Every structure is written in structure tokens, then in C-alpha cells.
Short mmCIF file of C-alpha atoms in Angstrom, two decimals:
data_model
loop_
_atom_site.label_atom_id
_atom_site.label_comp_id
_atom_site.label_asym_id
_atom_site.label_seq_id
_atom_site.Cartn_x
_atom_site.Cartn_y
_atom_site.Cartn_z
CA UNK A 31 -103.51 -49.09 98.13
CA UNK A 32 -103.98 -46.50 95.30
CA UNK A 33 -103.04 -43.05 96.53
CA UNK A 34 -105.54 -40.61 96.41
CA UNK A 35 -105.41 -38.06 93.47
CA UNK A 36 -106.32 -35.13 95.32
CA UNK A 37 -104.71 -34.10 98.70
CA UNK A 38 -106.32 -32.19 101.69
CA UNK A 39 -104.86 -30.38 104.41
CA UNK A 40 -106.02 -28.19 107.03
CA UNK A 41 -103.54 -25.95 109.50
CA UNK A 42 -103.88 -22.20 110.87
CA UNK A 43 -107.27 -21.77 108.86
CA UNK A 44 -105.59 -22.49 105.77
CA UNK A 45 -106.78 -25.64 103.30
CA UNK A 46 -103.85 -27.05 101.58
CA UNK A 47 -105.27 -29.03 98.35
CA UNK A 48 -102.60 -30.42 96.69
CA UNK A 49 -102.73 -32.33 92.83
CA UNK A 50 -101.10 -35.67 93.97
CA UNK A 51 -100.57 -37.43 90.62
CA UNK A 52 -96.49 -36.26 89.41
CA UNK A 53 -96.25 -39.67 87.45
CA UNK A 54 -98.53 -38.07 85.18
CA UNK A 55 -97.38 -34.35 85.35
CA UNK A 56 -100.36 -33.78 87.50
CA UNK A 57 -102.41 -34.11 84.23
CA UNK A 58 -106.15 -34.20 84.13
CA UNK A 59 -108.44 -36.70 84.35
CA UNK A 60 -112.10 -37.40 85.11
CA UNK A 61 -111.28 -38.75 88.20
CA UNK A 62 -108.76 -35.61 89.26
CA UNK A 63 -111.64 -33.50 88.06
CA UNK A 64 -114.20 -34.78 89.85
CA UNK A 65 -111.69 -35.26 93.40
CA UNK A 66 -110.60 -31.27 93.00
CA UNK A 67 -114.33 -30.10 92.85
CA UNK A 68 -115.35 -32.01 96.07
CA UNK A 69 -112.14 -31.09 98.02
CA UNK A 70 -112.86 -27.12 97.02
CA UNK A 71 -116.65 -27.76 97.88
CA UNK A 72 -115.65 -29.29 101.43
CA UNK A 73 -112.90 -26.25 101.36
CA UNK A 74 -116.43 -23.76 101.20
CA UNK A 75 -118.12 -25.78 103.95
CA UNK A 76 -115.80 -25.59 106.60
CA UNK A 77 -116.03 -22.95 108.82
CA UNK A 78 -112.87 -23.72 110.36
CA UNK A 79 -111.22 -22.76 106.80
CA UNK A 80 -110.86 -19.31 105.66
CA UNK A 81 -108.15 -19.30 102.67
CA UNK A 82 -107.45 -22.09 100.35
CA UNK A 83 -104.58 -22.91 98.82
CA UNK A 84 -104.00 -24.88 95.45
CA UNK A 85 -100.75 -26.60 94.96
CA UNK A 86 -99.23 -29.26 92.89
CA UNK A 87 -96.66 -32.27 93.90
CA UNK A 88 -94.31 -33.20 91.62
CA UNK A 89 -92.42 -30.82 88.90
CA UNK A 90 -95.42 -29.84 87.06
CA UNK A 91 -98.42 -28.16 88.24
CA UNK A 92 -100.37 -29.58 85.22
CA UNK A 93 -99.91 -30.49 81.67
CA UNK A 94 -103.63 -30.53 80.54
CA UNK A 95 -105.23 -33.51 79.62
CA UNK A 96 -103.28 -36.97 79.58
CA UNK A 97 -102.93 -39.19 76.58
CA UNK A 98 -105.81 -41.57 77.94
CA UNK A 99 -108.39 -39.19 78.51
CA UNK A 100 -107.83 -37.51 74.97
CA UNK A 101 -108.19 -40.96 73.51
CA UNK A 102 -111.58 -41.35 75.08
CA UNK A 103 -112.72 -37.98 74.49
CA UNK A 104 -112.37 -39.06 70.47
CA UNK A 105 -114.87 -42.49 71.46
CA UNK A 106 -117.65 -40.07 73.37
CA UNK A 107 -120.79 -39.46 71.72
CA UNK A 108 -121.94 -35.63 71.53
CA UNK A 109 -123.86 -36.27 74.73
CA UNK A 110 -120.93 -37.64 76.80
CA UNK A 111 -118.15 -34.45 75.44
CA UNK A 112 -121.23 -32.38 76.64
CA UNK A 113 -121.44 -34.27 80.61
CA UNK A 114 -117.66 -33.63 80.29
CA UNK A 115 -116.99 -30.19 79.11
CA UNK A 116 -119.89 -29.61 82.00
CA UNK A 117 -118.07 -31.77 84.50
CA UNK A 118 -114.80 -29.18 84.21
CA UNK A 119 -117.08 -26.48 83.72
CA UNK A 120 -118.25 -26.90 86.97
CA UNK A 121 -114.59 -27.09 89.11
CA UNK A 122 -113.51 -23.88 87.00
CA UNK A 123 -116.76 -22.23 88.14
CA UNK A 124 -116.27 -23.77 91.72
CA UNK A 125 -113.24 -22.23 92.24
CA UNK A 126 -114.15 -18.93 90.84
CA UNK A 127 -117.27 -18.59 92.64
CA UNK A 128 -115.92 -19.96 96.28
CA UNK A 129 -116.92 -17.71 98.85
CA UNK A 130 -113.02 -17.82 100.12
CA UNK A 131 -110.12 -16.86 99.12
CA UNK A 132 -107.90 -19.56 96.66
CA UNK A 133 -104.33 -18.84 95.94
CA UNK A 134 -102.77 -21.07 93.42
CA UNK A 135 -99.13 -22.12 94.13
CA UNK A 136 -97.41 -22.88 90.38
CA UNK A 137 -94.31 -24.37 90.98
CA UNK A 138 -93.95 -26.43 88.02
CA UNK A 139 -95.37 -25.69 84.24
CA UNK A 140 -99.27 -25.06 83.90
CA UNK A 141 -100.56 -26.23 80.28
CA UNK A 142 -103.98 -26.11 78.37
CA UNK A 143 -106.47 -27.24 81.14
CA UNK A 144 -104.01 -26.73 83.69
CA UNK A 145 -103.58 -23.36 82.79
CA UNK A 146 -107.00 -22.96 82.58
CA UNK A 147 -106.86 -24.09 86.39
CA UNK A 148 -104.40 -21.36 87.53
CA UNK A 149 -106.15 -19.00 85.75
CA UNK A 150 -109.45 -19.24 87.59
CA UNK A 151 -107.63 -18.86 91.00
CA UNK A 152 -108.01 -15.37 93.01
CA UNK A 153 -104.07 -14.96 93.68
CA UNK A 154 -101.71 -17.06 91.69
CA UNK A 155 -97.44 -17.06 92.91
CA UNK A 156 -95.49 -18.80 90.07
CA UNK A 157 -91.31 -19.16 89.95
CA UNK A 158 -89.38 -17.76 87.32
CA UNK A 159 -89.19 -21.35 85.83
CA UNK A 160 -92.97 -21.99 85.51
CA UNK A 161 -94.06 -22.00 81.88
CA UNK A 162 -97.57 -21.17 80.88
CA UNK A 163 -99.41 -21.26 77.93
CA UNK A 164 -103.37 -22.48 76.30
CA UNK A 165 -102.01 -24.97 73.74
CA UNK A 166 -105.37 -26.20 73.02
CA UNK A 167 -105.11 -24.71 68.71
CA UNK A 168 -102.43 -26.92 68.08
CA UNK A 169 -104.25 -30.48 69.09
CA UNK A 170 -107.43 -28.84 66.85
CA UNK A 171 -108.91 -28.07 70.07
CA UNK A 172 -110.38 -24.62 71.33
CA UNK A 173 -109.83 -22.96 74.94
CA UNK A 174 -113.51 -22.45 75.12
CA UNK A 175 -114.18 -22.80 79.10
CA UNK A 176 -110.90 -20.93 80.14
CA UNK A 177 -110.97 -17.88 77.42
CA UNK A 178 -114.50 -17.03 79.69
CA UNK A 179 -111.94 -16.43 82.30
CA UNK A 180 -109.01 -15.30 80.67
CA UNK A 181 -110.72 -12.41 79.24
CA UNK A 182 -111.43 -10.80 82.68
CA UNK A 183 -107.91 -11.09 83.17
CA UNK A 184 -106.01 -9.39 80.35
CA UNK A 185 -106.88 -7.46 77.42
CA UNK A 186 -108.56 -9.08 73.94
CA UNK A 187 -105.17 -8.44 72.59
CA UNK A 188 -102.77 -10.49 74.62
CA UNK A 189 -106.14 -13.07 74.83
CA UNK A 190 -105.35 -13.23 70.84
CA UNK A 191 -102.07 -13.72 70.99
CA UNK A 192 -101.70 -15.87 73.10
CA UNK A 193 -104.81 -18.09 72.59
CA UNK A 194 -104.56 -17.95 68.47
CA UNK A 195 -100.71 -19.24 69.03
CA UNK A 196 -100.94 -21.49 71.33
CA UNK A 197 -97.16 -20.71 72.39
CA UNK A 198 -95.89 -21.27 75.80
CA UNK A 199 -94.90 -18.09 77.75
CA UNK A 200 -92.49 -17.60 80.78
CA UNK A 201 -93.95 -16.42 84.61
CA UNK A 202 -92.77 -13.10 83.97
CA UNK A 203 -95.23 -12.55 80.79
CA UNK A 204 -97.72 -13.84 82.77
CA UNK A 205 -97.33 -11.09 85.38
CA UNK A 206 -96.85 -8.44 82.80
CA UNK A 207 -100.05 -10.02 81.19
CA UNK A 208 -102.14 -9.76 84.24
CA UNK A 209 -102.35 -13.33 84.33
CA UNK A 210 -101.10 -14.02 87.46
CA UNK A 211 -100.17 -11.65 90.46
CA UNK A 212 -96.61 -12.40 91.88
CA UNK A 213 -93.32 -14.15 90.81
CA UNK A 214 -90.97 -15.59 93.28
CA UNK A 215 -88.12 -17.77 93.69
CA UNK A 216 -88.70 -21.70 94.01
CA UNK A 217 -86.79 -21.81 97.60
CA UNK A 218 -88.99 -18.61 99.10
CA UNK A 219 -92.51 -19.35 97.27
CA UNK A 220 -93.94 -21.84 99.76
CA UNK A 221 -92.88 -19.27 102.65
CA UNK A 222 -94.11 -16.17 100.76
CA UNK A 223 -98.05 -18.35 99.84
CA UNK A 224 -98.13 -19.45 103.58
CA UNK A 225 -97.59 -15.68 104.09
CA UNK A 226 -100.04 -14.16 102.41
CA UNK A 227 -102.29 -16.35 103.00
CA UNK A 228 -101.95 -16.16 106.65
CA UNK A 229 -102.26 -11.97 106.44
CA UNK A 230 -106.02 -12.51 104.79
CA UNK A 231 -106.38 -15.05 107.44
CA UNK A 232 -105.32 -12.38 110.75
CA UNK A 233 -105.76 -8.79 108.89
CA UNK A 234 -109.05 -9.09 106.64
CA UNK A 235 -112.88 -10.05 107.99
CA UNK A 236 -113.75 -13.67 106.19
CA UNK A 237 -117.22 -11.78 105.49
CA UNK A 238 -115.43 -8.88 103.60
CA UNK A 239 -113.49 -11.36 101.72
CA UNK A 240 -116.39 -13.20 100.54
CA UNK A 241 -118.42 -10.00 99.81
CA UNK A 242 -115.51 -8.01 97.72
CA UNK A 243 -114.75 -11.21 95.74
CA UNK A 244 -118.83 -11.70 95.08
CA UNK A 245 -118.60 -7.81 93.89
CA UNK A 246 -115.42 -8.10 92.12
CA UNK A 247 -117.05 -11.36 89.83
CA UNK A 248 -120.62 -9.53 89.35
CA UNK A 249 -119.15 -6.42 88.20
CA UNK A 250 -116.39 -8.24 85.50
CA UNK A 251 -118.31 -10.77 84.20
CA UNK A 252 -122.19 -9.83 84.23
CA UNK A 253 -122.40 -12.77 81.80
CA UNK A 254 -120.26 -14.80 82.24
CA UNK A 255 -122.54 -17.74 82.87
CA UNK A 256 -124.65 -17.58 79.78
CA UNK A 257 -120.88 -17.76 78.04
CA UNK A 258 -120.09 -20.77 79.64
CA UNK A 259 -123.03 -22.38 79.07
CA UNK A 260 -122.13 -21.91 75.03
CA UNK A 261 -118.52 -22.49 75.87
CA UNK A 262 -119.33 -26.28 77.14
CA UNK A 263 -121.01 -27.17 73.80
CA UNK A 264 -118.62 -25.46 71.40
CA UNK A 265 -115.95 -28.05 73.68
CA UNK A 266 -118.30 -30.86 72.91
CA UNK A 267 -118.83 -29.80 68.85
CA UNK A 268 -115.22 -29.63 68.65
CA UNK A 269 -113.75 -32.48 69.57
CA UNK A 270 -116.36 -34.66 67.16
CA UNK A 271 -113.92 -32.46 64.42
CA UNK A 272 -111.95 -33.98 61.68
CA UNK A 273 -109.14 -31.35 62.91
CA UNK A 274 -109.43 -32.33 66.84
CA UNK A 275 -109.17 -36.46 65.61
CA UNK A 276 -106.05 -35.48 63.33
CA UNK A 277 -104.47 -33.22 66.08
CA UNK A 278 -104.86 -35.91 69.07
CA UNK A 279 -103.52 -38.68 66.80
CA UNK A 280 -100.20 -37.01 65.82
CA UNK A 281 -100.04 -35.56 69.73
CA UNK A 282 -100.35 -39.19 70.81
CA UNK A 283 -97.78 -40.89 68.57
CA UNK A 284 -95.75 -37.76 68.74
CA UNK A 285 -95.93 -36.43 65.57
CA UNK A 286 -95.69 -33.16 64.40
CA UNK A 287 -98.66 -32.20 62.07
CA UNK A 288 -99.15 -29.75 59.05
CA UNK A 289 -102.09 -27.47 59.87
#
């Protein structure tokens, strides 16, 4: 029996959903798409669940896109890049709007859409040995869904940097960035999560949670959703490019290509 891409827990008022797919680096899919938005949405349903917590098995916490899914994103017509871009659209947006609390656990590196996946979280705990980084320029892609996000998070100038490069950078420039909020060792960071997340769960009211993250996300990105809504069909322009066909092709068969 195929195991399930997308794990679900539930203990203390806590929802444990972990990325179950390390064979693959955790890497996205359709399918792991489409599995992570309904575990979040059942996540916001339950009453019994008041902080959510977003973990990866495996050594990565996700390298982007896999090899197969970039291969059919060069087949899809216009129409069918747009019902995709939407499709992750829609889980970054999930997460981000969830009336609860979600604390990403990055134990592992987070890459490109995986990155994009951290970022969107409320809290995010890394170790020293996670590596970050929106590689998206050097495959002839664009980080158009995630730089809505990023850009509430750190300043235009790091944004630049870091999006125009495309360069991997270590957990501790991601704190000093803004990106994320804590760093802490591999052997205490499943401790220190469970922690915190138990300390919302005891010391804060679920209804002032859900109210100061609503205010926090009205008064940072007043519109943000009219940018996503262009953000999902510069994804789908792009990748009918000459430059996203050329990029993929010398990713897949390992290549390194002249821009």
C-alpha cells in the first residue's frame, strides 16, 4: 500500500502535519500540494486543534519541485500552468490565512517552492544546518507566488538580493533577514516547537490568536490578494518561456547552463 504523502497528527491540541515523501527530498508535487491544503483545511476545522505544526520527514524539508513535475509543467497548455500556479496559490494562501497558529519545523534544507512553504508559516525554528534560498532565476523561472510573501517579511533590499541571485543562504541569514524567527540545535528543536507551541496552546485565548494574526495580515498586506492574483499568471506566462524550457532541460540532465 502506497504511503500517504501527507501525515496528520493530533496530541495536546497540537496538529502535527508532517511532508512524508524523503525519497524525493520531500519535493513537490500536485499530489503533495493538493494533500497539504486539505490536511491544513481539516487543521482550521477542528475545534479540538488550536496550533499547527508543519514538519518534514526525512533530511530535507523540501527541495521545490521534482524532476517529473517540471517536465510536465513544460507539456501544459497556458490554461493548465494557470489551474496550477492557482492550485499552490491556494495552500500558500491557506496557510497564511488559517485562523490558527502554524509553526514550521525546518530541519532539513528548504528550496524554491519549499522555501516558499516556510516562508508563509507564522513561526518558523530552523537548525544551524538548514539551507534556504528562492532558486527559481536560475531554472528561468520567477518566485512570483512567494515574493507576495517574502516582501512582508524583509526589506526590498535583501528581497533583491536574494531573489535576483538565487543563492542559497544559511539559517542564521535567515534570522538576521527576518525570514524566519528562531535557530536551534537539531537535538533540542523538536523539544523547543512542542514548547512553544504548547505555551500559545495554555497562555494565549485561541480567539486572540486568530484575531491578532487576522490584524497582523490586513494591516501588512492590504493587497496582497490582487498581487497574487497577477502573480499566478506571470507563473503560468513564464514557464511557456524559451528561458524556463532551456533552464529545466539543463536542470534535468544536470547541466550547467550559460545565462
Amino acid at each position: 500500500m502506497t504511503e500517504p504523502l501527507v501525515l496528520y497528527s493530533l496530541s495536546q491540541r497540537i496538529a502535527t502535519i508532517s511532508i512524508n515523501r524523503p525519497e524525493k527530498r520531500n519535493a513537490l508535487n500536485p499530489e503533495l500540494v493538493a494533500q497539504l491544503t486539505v490536511a491544513f483545511v481539516k487543521a482550521s476545522a477542528d475545534d479540538e486543534v488550536k496550533v499547527i505544526i508543519l514538519k518534514a520527514n526525512g533530511s530535507t524539508f523540501s527541495a521545490g519541485a521534482d524532476l517529473a513535475y517540471l517536465q510536465q509543467l513544460q507539456q501544459n497548455t497556458y490554461e493548465e500552468n494557470l489551474a496550477d500556479s492557482e492550485n499552490l496559490k491556494n495552500l500558500f494562501t491557506t496557510i497564511y490565512y488559517l485562523p490558527k497558529v502554524v509553526i514550521a519545523q525546518v530541519e532539513g534544507h528548504a528550496i524554491a517552492g519549499g522555501c516558499g512553504l516556510a516562508t508563509v508559516c507564522d513561526i518558523i525554528f530552523a537548525v544551524p544546518e538548514a539551507s534556504f534560498g528562492y532558486t527559481e532565476v536560475k531554472l528561468g523561472f520567477v518566485p512570483a507566488i512567494v515574493s507576495c510573501f517574502l516582501l512582508r517579511k524583509t526589506s526590498e533590499t535583501i528581497a533583491k538580493k536574494i531573489l535576483f541571485t538565487g543563492a542559497l543562504f544559511s539559517a542564521q541569514e535567515a534570522l538576521n533577514y527576518g525570514l524566519i524567527t528562531f535557530v536551534t540545535n537539531k537535538e533540542d528543536i523538536s523539544l523547543n516547537v512542542n514548547n512553544f507551541a504548547l505555551s500559545l496552546c495554555n497562555e494565549a485565548s485561541a480567539n486572540s490568536l486568530m484575531v491578532t494574526k487576522q490584524l497582523i495580515g490586513q494591516t501588512t498586506n492590504p493587497e496582497l490578494d490582487k498581487s497574487l492574483s497577477e502573480a499566478v499568471r506571470i507563473n503560468a506566462r513564464v514557464r511557456e518561456s524559451e528561458d524556463f524550457r532551456k533552464g529545466v532541460a539543463a536542470f534535468i540532465s544536470k547541466e550547467k547552463i550559460n545565462w
